[in-house]
Tab-separated table of C-alpha atoms in Angstrom:
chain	number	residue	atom	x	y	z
A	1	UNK	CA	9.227	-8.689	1.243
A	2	UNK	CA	6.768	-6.279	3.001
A	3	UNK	CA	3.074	-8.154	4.347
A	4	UNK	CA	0.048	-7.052	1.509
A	5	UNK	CA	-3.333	-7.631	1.366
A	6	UNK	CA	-5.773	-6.912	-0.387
A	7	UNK	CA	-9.317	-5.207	0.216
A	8	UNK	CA	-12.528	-4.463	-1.778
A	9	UNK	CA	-14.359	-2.621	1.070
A	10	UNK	CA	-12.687	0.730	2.928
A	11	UNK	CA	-14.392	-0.127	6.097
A	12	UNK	CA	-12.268	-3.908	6.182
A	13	UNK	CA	-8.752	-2.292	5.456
A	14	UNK	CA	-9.400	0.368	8.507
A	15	UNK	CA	-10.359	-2.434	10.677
A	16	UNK	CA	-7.606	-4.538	10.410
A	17	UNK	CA	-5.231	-1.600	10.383
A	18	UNK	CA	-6.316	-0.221	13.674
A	19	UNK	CA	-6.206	-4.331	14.609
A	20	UNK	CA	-2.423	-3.907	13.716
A	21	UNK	CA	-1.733	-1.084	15.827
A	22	UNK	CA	-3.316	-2.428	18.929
A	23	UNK	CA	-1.133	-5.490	18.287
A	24	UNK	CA	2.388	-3.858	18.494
A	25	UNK	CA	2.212	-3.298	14.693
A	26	UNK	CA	3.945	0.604	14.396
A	27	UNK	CA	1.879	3.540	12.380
A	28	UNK	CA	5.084	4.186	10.790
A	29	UNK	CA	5.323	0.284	8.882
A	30	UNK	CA	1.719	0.396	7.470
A	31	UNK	CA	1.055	1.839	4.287
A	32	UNK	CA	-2.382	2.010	2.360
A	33	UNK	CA	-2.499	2.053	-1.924
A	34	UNK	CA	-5.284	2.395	-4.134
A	35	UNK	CA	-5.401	3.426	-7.529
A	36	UNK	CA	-6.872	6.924	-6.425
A	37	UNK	CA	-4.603	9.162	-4.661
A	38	UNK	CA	-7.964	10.508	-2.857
A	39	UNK	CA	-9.139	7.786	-1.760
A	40	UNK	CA	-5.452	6.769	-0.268
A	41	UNK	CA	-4.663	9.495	1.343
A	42	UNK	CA	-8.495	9.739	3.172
A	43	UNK	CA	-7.985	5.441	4.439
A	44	UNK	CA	-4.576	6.282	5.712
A	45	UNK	CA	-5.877	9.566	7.431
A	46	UNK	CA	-8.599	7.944	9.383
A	47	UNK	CA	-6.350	5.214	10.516
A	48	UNK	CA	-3.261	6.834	11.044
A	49	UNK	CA	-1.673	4.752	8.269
A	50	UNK	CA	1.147	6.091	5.585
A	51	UNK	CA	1.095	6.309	1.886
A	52	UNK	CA	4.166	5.725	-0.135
A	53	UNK	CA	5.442	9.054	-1.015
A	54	UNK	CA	8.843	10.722	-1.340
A	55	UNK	CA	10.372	9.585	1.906
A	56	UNK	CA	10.107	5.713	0.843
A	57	UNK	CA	11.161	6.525	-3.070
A	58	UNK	CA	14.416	7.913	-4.251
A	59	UNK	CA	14.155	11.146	-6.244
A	60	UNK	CA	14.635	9.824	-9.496
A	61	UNK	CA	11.400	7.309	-9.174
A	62	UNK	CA	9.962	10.706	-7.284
A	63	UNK	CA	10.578	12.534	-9.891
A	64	UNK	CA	9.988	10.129	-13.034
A	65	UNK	CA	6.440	9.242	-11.721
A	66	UNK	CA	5.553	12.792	-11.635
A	67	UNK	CA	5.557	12.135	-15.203
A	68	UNK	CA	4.439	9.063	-15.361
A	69	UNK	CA	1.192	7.129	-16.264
A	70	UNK	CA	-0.727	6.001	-13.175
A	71	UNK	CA	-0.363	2.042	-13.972
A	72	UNK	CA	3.260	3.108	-13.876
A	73	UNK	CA	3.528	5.189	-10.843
A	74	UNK	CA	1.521	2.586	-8.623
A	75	UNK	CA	3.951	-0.276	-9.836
A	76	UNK	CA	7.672	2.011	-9.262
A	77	UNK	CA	5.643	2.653	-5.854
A	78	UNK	CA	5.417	-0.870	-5.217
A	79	UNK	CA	8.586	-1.782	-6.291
A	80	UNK	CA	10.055	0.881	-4.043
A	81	UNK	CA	8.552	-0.776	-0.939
A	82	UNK	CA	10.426	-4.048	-1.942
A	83	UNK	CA	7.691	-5.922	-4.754
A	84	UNK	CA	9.896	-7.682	-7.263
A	85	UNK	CA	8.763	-6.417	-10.644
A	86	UNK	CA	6.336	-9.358	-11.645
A	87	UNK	CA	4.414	-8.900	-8.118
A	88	UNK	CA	4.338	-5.122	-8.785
A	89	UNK	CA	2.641	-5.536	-11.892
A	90	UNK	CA	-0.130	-8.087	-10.998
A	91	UNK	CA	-0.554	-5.865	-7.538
A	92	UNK	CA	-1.182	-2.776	-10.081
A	93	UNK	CA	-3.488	-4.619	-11.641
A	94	UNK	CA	-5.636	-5.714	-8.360
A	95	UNK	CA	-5.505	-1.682	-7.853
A	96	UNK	CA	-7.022	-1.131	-11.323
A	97	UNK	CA	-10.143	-3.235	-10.733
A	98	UNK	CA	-10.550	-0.774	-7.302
A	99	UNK	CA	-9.032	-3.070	-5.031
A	100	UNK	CA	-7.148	-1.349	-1.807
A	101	UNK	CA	-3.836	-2.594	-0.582
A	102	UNK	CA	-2.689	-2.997	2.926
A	103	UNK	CA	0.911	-2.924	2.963
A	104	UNK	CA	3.179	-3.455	6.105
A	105	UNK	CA	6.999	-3.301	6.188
A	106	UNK	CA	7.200	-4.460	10.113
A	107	UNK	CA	9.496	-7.621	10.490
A	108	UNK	CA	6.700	-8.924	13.073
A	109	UNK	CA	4.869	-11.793	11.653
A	110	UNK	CA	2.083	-9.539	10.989
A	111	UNK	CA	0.103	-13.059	8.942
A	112	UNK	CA	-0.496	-14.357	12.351
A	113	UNK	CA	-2.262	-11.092	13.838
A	114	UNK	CA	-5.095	-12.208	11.351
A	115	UNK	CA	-5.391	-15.976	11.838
C-alpha cells in the first residue's frame, strides 16, 4: 500500500515533497490529489510531482471516470494506486473537506524521511 498523507496548507505538501526528492525519494513515485483538478495539477507542477492520470489507470476506469461524478473519480483514482475500497472512500472524503493528499508509491520507508 502506497505512503499518504494528508495536508490542509499547499505550501506544507510542496515542502515535504521537495524533502522527498532530496532524500532519494524518485519524481516519478510521488503523486499529489485534491479534489480540484486545478489545484492538483498547479502542486505537482511546482514540485515536480505526478498526478494520477491515464498511465497509472487502465482504460476502462480512464474511461468510466470521464463519466463519472467527482466523489467517484477521486476514489477509482485511489483505488488504482493500490487503496482498498474502504480507505478510498474515507480518503475521498478528506479531499472533499479541501484536504490535499501526498501519495508515494516508492518501496523506501518514506515514514521515516519525516520523523
Amino acid at each position: 500500500m502506497p505512503f499518504i498523507r494528508e495536508y490542509t496548507n499547499d505550501e506544507n505538501v510542496m515542502e515535504d515533497v521537495k524533502k522527498l526528492q532530496h532524500n532519494g525519494i524518485s519524481s516519478k513515485d510521488v503523486y499529489i490529489l485534491t479534489h480540484d483538478d486545478d489545484r492538483t495539477d498547479r502542486i505537482a507542477s511546482n514540485v515536480n510531482a505526478n498526478t494520477i492520470g491515464l498511465s497509472e489507470q487502465d482504460v476502462k476506469t480512464f474511461l468510466n471516470n470521464i463519466f463519472s461524478k467527482k466523489g467517484d473519480e477521486l476514489r477509482a483514482k485511489l483505488q488504482e494506486i493500490g487503496l482498498s475500497e474502504e480507505d478510498a472512500h474515507e480518503y475521498e472524503e478528506d479531499l472533499d473537506e479541501g484536504k490535499v493528499l501526498l501519495i508515494v508509491t516508492s518501496d523506501k520507508n518514506v515514514e521515516s524521511l519525516f520523523a
